[in-house]
Amino acid sequence: MAYKFVDNYRERGARKKLVAHLEGRGISDKKVLEAIGKVPRHFFFDETFWNQAYKDIAFPIGDGQTISQPYTVAYQSELLHIKKGDKVLEIGTGSGYQTCILMELGANVYTIERQESIYRHTIRVLPGMGYNAHFFLGDGSKGIPEHASYDKIIVTAGAPWVPEALLKQLKIGGILVIPVGDENIQKMVTVIRISETDYDRIELDTFRFVPLVGDQAW
Ligand code: SAM
């Protein structure tokens, strides 16, 4: 079934401006910028709020949750260095916008959401837009061990620490990107698995995410 919304010249123009804005903020990976330029972010909004869709802001999507800010999506996507065919675990499907960007980058995405109403909404919307990820409902702080291991893991909610389960499910050479901190503010953390037992951890800029709620989290 074709998705009910249209992608007209006004939205395409606004998207182009958003890409230029993100480039101005320091996003330099051309593939990430191209992906942002392709995914119609207004499809995730009620038509009343289309004028907000290409602003560089997070926006409420119901159930107290938000669609991530485009800069944050671009920032995390850039850190993942996605290669075509990478098997990527995404924790916190939310609106599914980040999922679409990962798929535009060529990833095979396994995405998990803990809130059933959000999950039900997203499994309808994304395939309707042509993005057929593998969708799961549950606590992603434990990863999805039955489908491990993963080339890349992205967490799109703020965690108190890096869950052990995610480290175990990362392939050697793989990259995990996760915001870590308290419930108000987090540092973006990149973890690279360099051997069976060794990991490199790099702390980057400060962000503010909704909390990762679960067995291995808040
Ligand atoms: N990436 C999304 C986007 O592009 O719009 C935004 C994600 S939103 C900031 C964070 C999501 O993580 C929320 O939908 C929340 O319900 C979900 N979440 C929080 N804890 C979770 C957990 N333990 N497992 C799975 N999802 C979780």
Coordinates of N, CA and C and ligand atoms in Angstrom, one line a residue:
M1 N 0.8 -1.2 0.0 CA 0.0 0.0 0.0 C 0.9 1.3 0.0
A2 N 0.6 2.2 -0.9 CA 1.4 3.4 -0.9 C 1.1 4.3 0.3
Y3 N 2.1 5.0 0.8 CA 1.9 5.8 2.0 C 1.1 7.0 1.6
K4 N 0.2 7.5 2.5 CA -0.8 8.5 2.2 C -0.2 9.9 1.9
F5 N 1.0 10.1 2.5 CA 1.6 11.5 2.3 C 2.4 11.6 1.0
V6 N 2.4 12.9 0.6 CA 3.2 13.2 -0.6 C 4.5 14.0 -0.2
D7 N 5.5 13.8 -1.0 CA 6.8 14.5 -0.8 C 6.8 15.6 -1.9
N8 N 6.3 16.8 -1.6 CA 6.2 17.8 -2.6 C 7.4 18.7 -2.6
Y9 N 7.5 19.7 -3.5 CA 8.6 20.6 -3.7 C 8.9 21.3 -2.4
R10 N 7.9 21.7 -1.6 CA 8.1 22.5 -0.4 C 8.9 21.7 0.6
E11 N 8.5 20.4 0.8 CA 9.2 19.5 1.8 C 10.6 19.2 1.3
R12 N 10.7 18.9 0.0 CA 12.0 18.6 -0.6 C 13.0 19.8 -0.4
G13 N 12.5 21.0 -0.6 CA 13.3 22.2 -0.4 C 13.7 22.3 1.0
A14 N 12.8 22.1 1.9 CA 13.1 22.3 3.4 C 14.2 21.2 3.8
R15 N 14.1 20.0 3.2 CA 15.0 19.0 3.5 C 16.4 19.3 3.0
K16 N 16.5 19.9 1.8 CA 17.8 20.4 1.3 C 18.4 21.4 2.2
K17 N 17.6 22.3 2.7 CA 18.1 23.3 3.7 C 18.6 22.7 5.0
L18 N 17.9 21.7 5.4 CA 18.3 20.9 6.6 C 19.7 20.3 6.4
V19 N 19.9 19.7 5.3 CA 21.2 19.1 5.0 C 22.3 20.1 5.0
A20 N 22.0 21.3 4.4 CA 23.1 22.3 4.4 C 23.3 22.8 5.8
H21 N 22.3 22.9 6.6 CA 22.4 23.3 8.0 C 23.3 22.3 8.8
L22 N 23.0 21.0 8.6 CA 23.8 19.9 9.3 C 25.3 20.0 8.9
E23 N 25.5 20.2 7.6 CA 26.9 20.3 7.1 C 27.5 21.5 7.8
G24 N 26.8 22.6 7.9 CA 27.3 23.8 8.7 C 27.6 23.5 10.1
R25 N 26.9 22.5 10.7 CA 27.2 22.2 12.1 C 28.3 21.2 12.3
G26 N 28.9 20.7 11.1 CA 30.0 19.9 11.2 C 29.8 18.4 10.8
I27 N 28.7 18.1 10.3 CA 28.5 16.7 9.8 C 29.1 16.7 8.4
S28 N 30.1 15.8 8.3 CA 30.9 15.8 7.0 C 30.8 14.6 6.2
D29 N 30.2 13.5 6.7 CA 30.1 12.2 6.0 C 29.0 12.4 4.9
K30 N 29.4 12.4 3.7 CA 28.5 12.7 2.5 C 27.4 11.7 2.5
K31 N 27.7 10.4 2.8 CA 26.6 9.4 2.7 C 25.5 9.7 3.8
V32 N 25.9 10.1 4.9 CA 25.0 10.5 6.0 C 24.1 11.7 5.5
L33 N 24.8 12.7 5.0 CA 24.0 13.9 4.5 C 23.1 13.5 3.4
E34 N 23.5 12.6 2.5 CA 22.6 12.1 1.4 C 21.4 11.4 2.0
A35 N 21.7 10.6 3.0 CA 20.5 9.8 3.6 C 19.5 10.8 4.3
I36 N 20.0 11.8 5.0 CA 19.1 12.8 5.6 C 18.3 13.5 4.4
G37 N 19.0 13.7 3.3 CA 18.3 14.3 2.2 C 17.3 13.5 1.5
K38 N 17.3 12.2 1.8 CA 16.4 11.2 1.1 C 15.2 10.9 1.9
V39 N 15.3 10.8 3.3 CA 14.2 10.3 4.1 C 13.2 11.5 4.4
P40 N 12.0 11.3 4.0 CA 10.9 12.3 4.2 C 10.5 12.4 5.7
R41 N 11.2 13.3 6.4 CA 10.9 13.3 7.9 C 9.5 13.8 8.2
H42 N 8.9 14.5 7.3 CA 7.5 15.0 7.6 C 6.5 13.8 7.6
F43 N 6.9 12.7 7.0 CA 6.0 11.5 7.1 C 5.8 11.0 8.5
F44 N 6.7 11.4 9.4 CA 6.6 11.0 10.8 C 5.7 12.0 11.7
F45 N 5.3 13.1 11.0 CA 4.5 14.1 11.8 C 3.1 14.1 11.3
D46 N 2.2 14.6 12.2 CA 0.9 14.9 11.8 C 0.9 16.1 10.8
E47 N 0.1 16.1 9.8 CA 0.1 17.1 8.8 C 0.1 18.5 9.4
T48 N -0.6 18.7 10.5 CA -0.6 20.0 11.2 C 0.8 20.5 11.5
F49 N 1.7 19.6 11.8 CA 3.1 20.0 12.2 C 4.1 19.9 11.1
W50 N 3.7 19.8 9.9 CA 4.7 19.6 8.8 C 5.7 20.8 8.8
N51 N 5.3 21.9 9.2 CA 6.2 23.1 9.2 C 7.3 22.9 10.3
Q52 N 7.2 21.9 11.2 CA 8.3 21.7 12.2 C 9.2 20.6 11.7
A53 N 8.8 19.8 10.6 CA 9.5 18.6 10.3 C 11.0 18.7 9.9
Y54 N 11.3 19.9 9.3 CA 12.7 20.0 8.9 C 13.5 21.1 9.7
K55 N 13.0 21.4 10.9 CA 13.7 22.2 11.8 C 14.7 21.2 12.5
D56 N 15.8 21.7 13.0 CA 16.8 20.8 13.7 C 16.4 20.7 15.2
I57 N 15.2 20.1 15.4 CA 14.7 19.9 16.8 C 14.1 18.5 16.9
A58 N 14.2 18.0 18.2 CA 13.4 16.8 18.5 C 11.9 17.2 18.6
F59 N 11.0 16.3 18.5 CA 9.6 16.6 18.5 C 8.8 15.5 19.1
P60 N 7.8 15.8 19.9 CA 7.0 14.7 20.6 C 6.2 13.9 19.6
I61 N 6.3 12.5 19.8 CA 5.6 11.6 18.9 C 4.5 10.8 19.7
G62 N 4.2 11.3 20.9 CA 3.2 10.5 21.7 C 3.8 9.6 22.7
D63 N 3.1 9.2 23.8 CA 3.5 8.3 24.8 C 4.8 8.9 25.5
G64 N 4.9 10.2 25.5 CA 6.0 10.9 26.2 C 7.3 10.7 25.5
Q65 N 7.3 10.3 24.2 CA 8.5 10.0 23.5 C 8.7 11.0 22.4
T66 N 9.9 11.1 21.8 CA 10.2 12.1 20.8 C 10.9 11.5 19.5
I67 N 10.7 12.1 18.4 CA 11.5 11.8 17.2 C 12.8 12.6 17.5
S68 N 14.0 11.9 17.3 CA 15.3 12.6 17.6 C 15.5 13.8 16.7
Q69 N 16.3 14.7 17.2 CA 16.8 15.9 16.5 C 17.6 15.4 15.3
P70 N 17.4 16.0 14.1 CA 18.2 15.5 13.0 C 19.8 15.6 13.2
Y71 N 20.3 16.6 13.9 CA 21.7 16.7 14.2 C 22.2 15.4 15.0
T72 N 21.4 15.0 16.0 CA 21.7 13.9 16.8 C 21.7 12.6 15.9
V73 N 20.7 12.5 15.1 CA 20.6 11.3 14.2 C 21.9 11.2 13.3
A74 N 22.2 12.4 12.7 CA 23.3 12.5 11.8 C 24.6 12.2 12.6
Y75 N 24.8 12.7 13.8 CA 26.0 12.6 14.6 C 26.2 11.1 14.9
Q76 N 25.1 10.4 15.4 CA 25.3 9.0 15.8 C 25.6 8.2 14.5
S77 N 24.9 8.5 13.4 CA 25.0 7.7 12.2 C 26.5 7.8 11.7
E78 N 27.0 9.0 11.8 CA 28.4 9.3 11.3 C 29.4 8.4 12.1
L79 N 29.2 8.4 13.4 CA 30.1 7.6 14.3 C 30.1 6.1 14.0
L80 N 29.0 5.6 13.4 CA 28.8 4.2 13.2 C 29.6 3.7 12.0
H81 N 30.0 4.6 11.1 CA 30.7 4.2 9.9 C 30.1 3.0 9.2
I82 N 28.8 3.2 8.9 CA 28.1 2.0 8.3 C 28.6 1.7 6.9
K83 N 28.8 0.4 6.7 CA 29.2 -0.1 5.4 C 28.0 -0.9 4.8
K84 N 27.8 -0.9 3.5 CA 26.7 -1.7 2.9 C 26.6 -3.1 3.5
G85 N 25.5 -3.5 3.9 CA 25.3 -4.9 4.4 C 25.6 -5.1 5.9
D86 N 26.1 -4.1 6.6 CA 26.4 -4.2 8.0 C 25.1 -4.6 8.7
K87 N 25.3 -5.5 9.7 CA 24.1 -6.0 10.5 C 24.1 -5.0 11.7
V88 N 23.1 -4.2 11.8 CA 23.0 -3.2 12.9 C 21.9 -3.4 13.9
L89 N 22.2 -3.4 15.2 CA 21.2 -3.4 16.2 C 20.9 -2.0 16.7
E90 N 19.6 -1.6 16.6 CA 19.2 -0.3 17.1 C 18.3 -0.5 18.3
I91 N 18.7 0.2 19.4 CA 17.9 0.1 20.6 C 17.1 1.4 20.8
G92 N 15.8 1.3 20.8 CA 14.9 2.5 20.9 C 14.4 2.9 19.5
T93 N 13.5 2.1 18.9 CA 13.0 2.3 17.5 C 12.4 3.7 17.5
G94 N 11.6 4.0 18.5 CA 10.8 5.3 18.5 C 10.0 5.5 17.2
S95 N 10.2 6.6 16.6 CA 9.4 6.9 15.4 C 9.9 6.1 14.2
G96 N 11.2 5.6 14.3 CA 11.7 4.9 13.1 C 12.5 5.7 12.2
Y97 N 12.6 7.0 12.5 CA 13.4 7.9 11.6 C 14.9 7.5 11.5
Q98 N 15.5 7.3 12.6 CA 16.9 6.8 12.6 C 17.0 5.5 11.9
T99 N 16.1 4.6 12.0 CA 16.1 3.3 11.3 C 16.2 3.5 9.8
C100 N 15.3 4.5 9.3 CA 15.3 4.7 7.9 C 16.7 5.3 7.4
I101 N 17.3 6.1 8.2 CA 18.6 6.7 7.9 C 19.6 5.5 7.8
L102 N 19.6 4.6 8.8 CA 20.5 3.5 8.8 C 20.3 2.6 7.5
M103 N 19.1 2.4 7.2 CA 18.8 1.6 6.0 C 19.2 2.3 4.7
E104 N 19.1 3.6 4.6 CA 19.5 4.4 3.5 C 21.1 4.2 3.3
L105 N 21.7 4.0 4.5 CA 23.2 3.9 4.5 C 23.6 2.4 4.1
G106 N 22.6 1.6 3.9 CA 22.9 0.2 3.4 C 22.9 -0.8 4.5
A107 N 22.4 -0.4 5.8 CA 22.5 -1.4 6.9 C 21.3 -2.3 6.9
N108 N 21.5 -3.5 7.4 CA 20.4 -4.5 7.6 C 20.1 -4.3 9.1
V109 N 18.9 -3.7 9.4 CA 18.7 -3.2 10.8 C 17.7 -4.1 11.6
Y110 N 18.2 -4.4 12.8 CA 17.4 -5.1 13.8 C 17.1 -4.1 14.8
T111 N 15.8 -3.7 15.0 CA 15.5 -2.6 15.8 C 14.5 -3.0 16.9
I112 N 14.7 -2.5 18.1 CA 13.8 -3.0 19.2 C 13.3 -1.8 20.0
E113 N 12.0 -1.8 20.4 CA 11.3 -0.8 21.1 C 10.6 -1.4 22.3
R114 N 10.6 -0.7 23.5 CA 10.0 -1.3 24.6 C 8.5 -1.0 24.8
Q115 N 8.1 0.2 24.2 CA 6.7 0.6 24.3 C 5.8 0.1 23.2
E116 N 4.8 -0.7 23.6 CA 4.0 -1.4 22.6 C 3.3 -0.5 21.6
S117 N 2.7 0.6 22.1 CA 2.0 1.5 21.3 C 2.9 2.1 20.2
I118 N 4.1 2.5 20.6 CA 5.1 3.0 19.6 C 5.5 1.9 18.6
Y119 N 5.8 0.7 19.1 CA 6.2 -0.4 18.3 C 5.1 -0.7 17.2
R120 N 3.8 -0.7 17.7 CA 2.7 -1.0 16.8 C 2.6 0.0 15.7
H121 N 2.8 1.3 16.1 CA 2.7 2.4 15.1 C 3.8 2.3 14.1
T122 N 5.0 2.0 14.5 CA 6.2 2.0 13.7 C 6.2 0.9 12.7
I123 N 5.8 -0.3 13.2 CA 5.8 -1.5 12.2 C 4.8 -1.3 11.1
R124 N 3.9 -0.3 11.2 CA 2.9 0.0 10.2 C 3.5 1.0 9.2
V125 N 4.1 2.1 9.9 CA 4.5 3.2 9.1 C 5.7 2.9 8.2
L126 N 6.8 2.3 8.8 CA 8.0 2.1 8.1 C 7.9 1.2 6.8
P127 N 7.3 0.0 7.0 CA 7.1 -0.8 5.7 C 6.2 0.0 4.7
G128 N 5.3 0.8 5.2 CA 4.5 1.6 4.2 C 5.3 2.6 3.4
M129 N 6.5 3.0 4.0 CA 7.4 3.9 3.3 C 8.4 3.1 2.6
G130 N 8.4 1.8 2.7 CA 9.4 1.0 1.9 C 10.6 0.6 2.8
Y131 N 10.6 0.8 4.1 CA 11.7 0.5 4.9 C 11.4 -0.8 5.7
N132 N 11.9 -1.9 5.3 CA 11.5 -3.2 5.9 C 12.7 -3.7 6.8
A133 N 12.7 -3.1 8.0 CA 13.7 -3.5 9.0 C 13.1 -4.7 9.7
H134 N 13.9 -5.3 10.6 CA 13.5 -6.4 11.5 C 13.0 -5.8 12.8
F135 N 11.7 -5.8 13.1 CA 11.2 -5.1 14.2 C 11.0 -6.0 15.4
F136 N 11.3 -5.5 16.6 CA 11.1 -6.3 17.8 C 10.5 -5.5 18.9
L137 N 9.7 -6.1 19.8 CA 9.1 -5.4 20.9 C 9.8 -6.0 22.2
G138 N 10.4 -5.2 23.0 CA 11.0 -5.7 24.2 C 12.0 -4.8 24.8
D139 N 12.8 -5.3 25.8 CA 13.8 -4.6 26.5 C 15.1 -4.7 25.8
G140 N 15.5 -3.6 25.0 CA 16.7 -3.7 24.2 C 18.0 -3.5 25.1
S141 N 17.8 -3.2 26.4 CA 19.1 -3.0 27.2 C 19.8 -4.4 27.3
K142 N 19.0 -5.5 27.0 CA 19.6 -6.8 27.0 C 20.1 -7.3 25.6
G143 N 19.9 -6.3 24.6 CA 20.2 -6.6 23.2 C 19.2 -7.5 22.6
I144 N 19.5 -8.2 21.5 CA 18.7 -9.3 21.0 C 19.6 -10.4 20.7
P145 N 19.9 -11.2 21.8 CA 20.9 -12.3 21.7 C 20.7 -13.3 20.7
E146 N 19.4 -13.6 20.4 CA 19.1 -14.7 19.4 C 19.5 -14.3 18.0
H147 N 19.8 -13.0 17.7 CA 20.2 -12.6 16.4 C 21.7 -12.1 16.4
A148 N 22.3 -12.1 17.5 CA 23.7 -11.6 17.6 C 24.6 -12.6 16.8
S149 N 25.8 -12.1 16.4 CA 26.4 -10.8 16.8 C 26.2 -9.7 15.7
Y150 N 26.5 -8.5 16.1 CA 26.2 -7.3 15.2 C 27.5 -6.6 14.9
D151 N 27.5 -6.0 13.6 CA 28.7 -5.2 13.2 C 28.7 -3.9 13.9
K152 N 27.4 -3.3 14.1 CA 27.3 -2.0 14.8 C 26.1 -2.1 15.7
I153 N 26.2 -1.3 16.8 CA 25.0 -1.2 17.7 C 24.8 0.3 18.0
I154 N 23.6 0.7 17.9 CA 23.3 2.1 18.3 C 22.2 2.1 19.3
V155 N 22.4 2.9 20.4 CA 21.4 3.1 21.4 C 20.9 4.5 21.3
T156 N 19.5 4.7 21.2 CA 19.0 6.0 21.0 C 18.2 6.5 22.2
A157 N 18.6 6.0 23.4 CA 18.1 6.5 24.7 C 19.2 6.6 25.7
G158 N 19.1 7.5 26.7 CA 20.3 7.7 27.6 C 20.4 6.6 28.6
A159 N 21.6 6.0 28.7 CA 21.9 4.9 29.6 C 22.7 5.3 30.8
P160 N 22.5 4.7 31.9 CA 23.4 5.0 33.1 C 24.8 4.4 32.9
W161 N 24.9 3.4 32.1 CA 26.2 2.7 31.9 C 26.1 2.0 30.6
V162 N 27.2 1.4 30.1 CA 27.2 0.6 28.9 C 26.7 -0.8 29.3
P163 N 25.6 -1.3 28.8 CA 25.1 -2.6 29.2 C 26.1 -3.7 28.7
E164 N 26.4 -4.6 29.7 CA 27.4 -5.7 29.4 C 26.9 -6.6 28.2
A165 N 25.5 -6.8 28.2 CA 25.0 -7.6 27.1 C 25.3 -7.1 25.7
L166 N 25.3 -5.7 25.6 CA 25.6 -5.1 24.3 C 27.0 -5.3 23.9
L167 N 27.9 -5.2 24.9 CA 29.3 -5.4 24.6 C 29.6 -6.9 24.1
K168 N 28.9 -7.8 24.7 CA 29.0 -9.2 24.3 C 28.5 -9.5 22.9
Q169 N 27.5 -8.7 22.5 CA 26.8 -9.0 21.2 C 27.4 -8.2 20.1
L170 N 28.5 -7.5 20.4 CA 29.2 -6.7 19.3 C 30.3 -7.6 18.7
K171 N 30.4 -7.6 17.4 CA 31.5 -8.4 16.7 C 32.8 -7.8 17.0
I172 N 33.9 -8.6 16.9 CA 35.2 -8.0 17.0 C 35.4 -7.1 15.8
G173 N 35.9 -5.8 16.1 CA 36.0 -4.8 15.1 C 34.7 -4.0 15.0
G174 N 33.7 -4.4 15.7 CA 32.4 -3.7 15.7 C 32.4 -2.4 16.5
I175 N 31.4 -1.5 16.2 CA 31.3 -0.2 16.9 C 30.0 -0.1 17.6
L176 N 30.0 0.3 18.9 CA 28.8 0.6 19.6 C 28.7 2.1 19.9
V177 N 27.6 2.7 19.6 CA 27.4 4.2 19.9 C 26.3 4.3 20.9
I178 N 26.5 4.9 22.1 CA 25.5 5.0 23.1 C 25.7 6.2 24.0
P179 N 24.6 7.0 24.3 CA 24.7 8.1 25.2 C 24.7 7.6 26.6
V180 N 25.7 8.0 27.4 CA 25.8 7.5 28.8 C 25.9 8.7 29.8
G181 N 25.1 8.7 30.8 CA 25.1 9.7 31.8 C 24.0 9.6 32.8
D182 N 23.5 10.7 33.3 CA 22.4 10.6 34.3 C 21.1 10.9 33.5
E183 N 19.9 11.0 34.2 CA 18.7 11.1 33.4 C 18.5 12.5 32.7
N184 N 19.4 13.4 33.0 CA 19.2 14.7 32.4 C 20.2 15.0 31.2
I185 N 21.4 14.5 31.4 CA 22.5 14.8 30.4 C 23.4 13.6 30.2
Q186 N 23.8 13.4 29.0 CA 24.7 12.3 28.7 C 25.8 12.7 27.8
K187 N 26.9 11.9 27.8 CA 28.0 12.0 26.9 C 27.8 10.9 25.8
M188 N 28.1 11.3 24.6 CA 28.0 10.3 23.5 C 29.3 9.4 23.7
V189 N 29.1 8.1 23.8 CA 30.3 7.2 24.0 C 30.3 6.3 22.8
T190 N 31.6 6.1 22.2 CA 31.8 5.1 21.2 C 32.7 4.0 21.8
V191 N 32.2 2.8 21.6 CA 33.0 1.6 22.1 C 33.4 0.8 20.8
I192 N 34.7 0.5 20.7 CA 35.1 -0.4 19.6 C 35.7 -1.7 20.2
R193 N 35.1 -2.8 19.7 CA 35.6 -4.1 20.3 C 36.9 -4.5 19.5
I194 N 38.0 -4.6 20.2 CA 39.2 -4.9 19.5 C 39.7 -6.3 19.7
S195 N 39.1 -7.1 20.6 CA 39.4 -8.5 20.7 C 38.3 -9.1 21.5
E196 N 38.4 -10.4 21.8 CA 37.4 -11.1 22.6 C 37.2 -10.4 23.9
T197 N 38.2 -9.9 24.5 CA 38.1 -9.3 25.8 C 38.4 -7.8 25.9
D198 N 38.9 -7.2 24.8 CA 39.3 -5.8 24.9 C 38.4 -4.8 24.1
Y199 N 38.2 -3.7 24.7 CA 37.3 -2.7 24.1 C 38.0 -1.3 24.3
D200 N 37.9 -0.5 23.2 CA 38.4 0.9 23.3 C 37.2 1.8 23.5
R201 N 37.2 2.8 24.5 CA 36.1 3.6 24.8 C 36.5 5.1 24.6
I202 N 35.7 5.8 23.8 CA 35.9 7.2 23.6 C 34.7 8.0 24.0
E203 N 34.9 9.1 24.8 CA 33.8 10.0 25.2 C 33.8 11.2 24.3
L204 N 32.6 11.6 23.8 CA 32.5 12.7 22.9 C 31.6 13.8 23.5
D205 N 30.7 14.4 22.6 CA 30.0 15.6 23.0 C 28.8 15.2 24.0
T206 N 28.2 16.3 24.5 CA 27.1 16.1 25.4 C 25.7 16.2 24.7
F207 N 24.8 15.3 25.1 CA 23.4 15.3 24.5 C 22.4 15.1 25.6
R208 N 21.1 15.2 25.2 CA 20.0 15.0 26.2 C 19.0 14.0 25.5
F209 N 19.0 12.8 26.0 CA 18.1 11.8 25.5 C 17.0 11.4 26.5
V210 N 15.9 10.8 26.1 CA 15.0 10.2 27.0 C 15.7 9.0 27.6
P211 N 15.3 8.5 28.8 CA 16.1 7.5 29.5 C 15.9 6.1 28.8
L212 N 17.0 5.3 28.8 CA 16.9 3.9 28.5 C 16.4 3.2 29.7
V213 N 15.2 2.6 29.6 CA 14.5 2.0 30.7 C 14.6 0.4 30.6
G214 N 15.1 -0.3 31.5 CA 15.1 -1.7 31.4 C 16.0 -2.4 32.4
D215 N 16.1 -3.7 32.2 CA 16.8 -4.6 33.1 C 18.3 -4.2 33.3
Q216 N 18.9 -3.7 32.2 CA 20.3 -3.3 32.3 C 20.5 -1.8 32.2
A217 N 19.4 -1.1 32.7 CA 19.4 0.4 32.6 C 18.7 1.0 33.8
W218 N 18.0 2.1 33.5 CA 17.3 2.8 34.6 C 16.1 2.0 35.1
Ligands
SAM1 N1 15.6 6.9 17.2 C1 14.3 7.4 17.4 C2 14.0 8.4 16.2 O1 14.7 8.4 15.3 O2 12.9 9.0 16.3 C3 14.0 8.1 18.7 C4 14.2 7.3 19.8 S1 13.6 8.0 21.3 C5 14.7 9.3 21.6 C6 14.1 6.7 22.4 C7 13.2 5.4 22.3 O3 13.8 4.4 23.1 C8 11.8 5.6 22.9 O4 10.9 5.2 21.9 C9 11.8 4.7 24.1 O5 10.5 4.1 24.3 C10 12.8 3.7 23.7 N2 13.4 2.9 24.8 C11 13.8 3.3 26.1 N3 14.3 2.3 26.8 C12 14.3 1.2 25.9 C13 14.7 -0.2 26.1 N4 15.2 -0.7 27.2 N5 14.5 -1.0 25.0 C14 14.0 -0.6 23.8 N6 13.6 0.7 23.7 C15 13.7 1.6 24.7

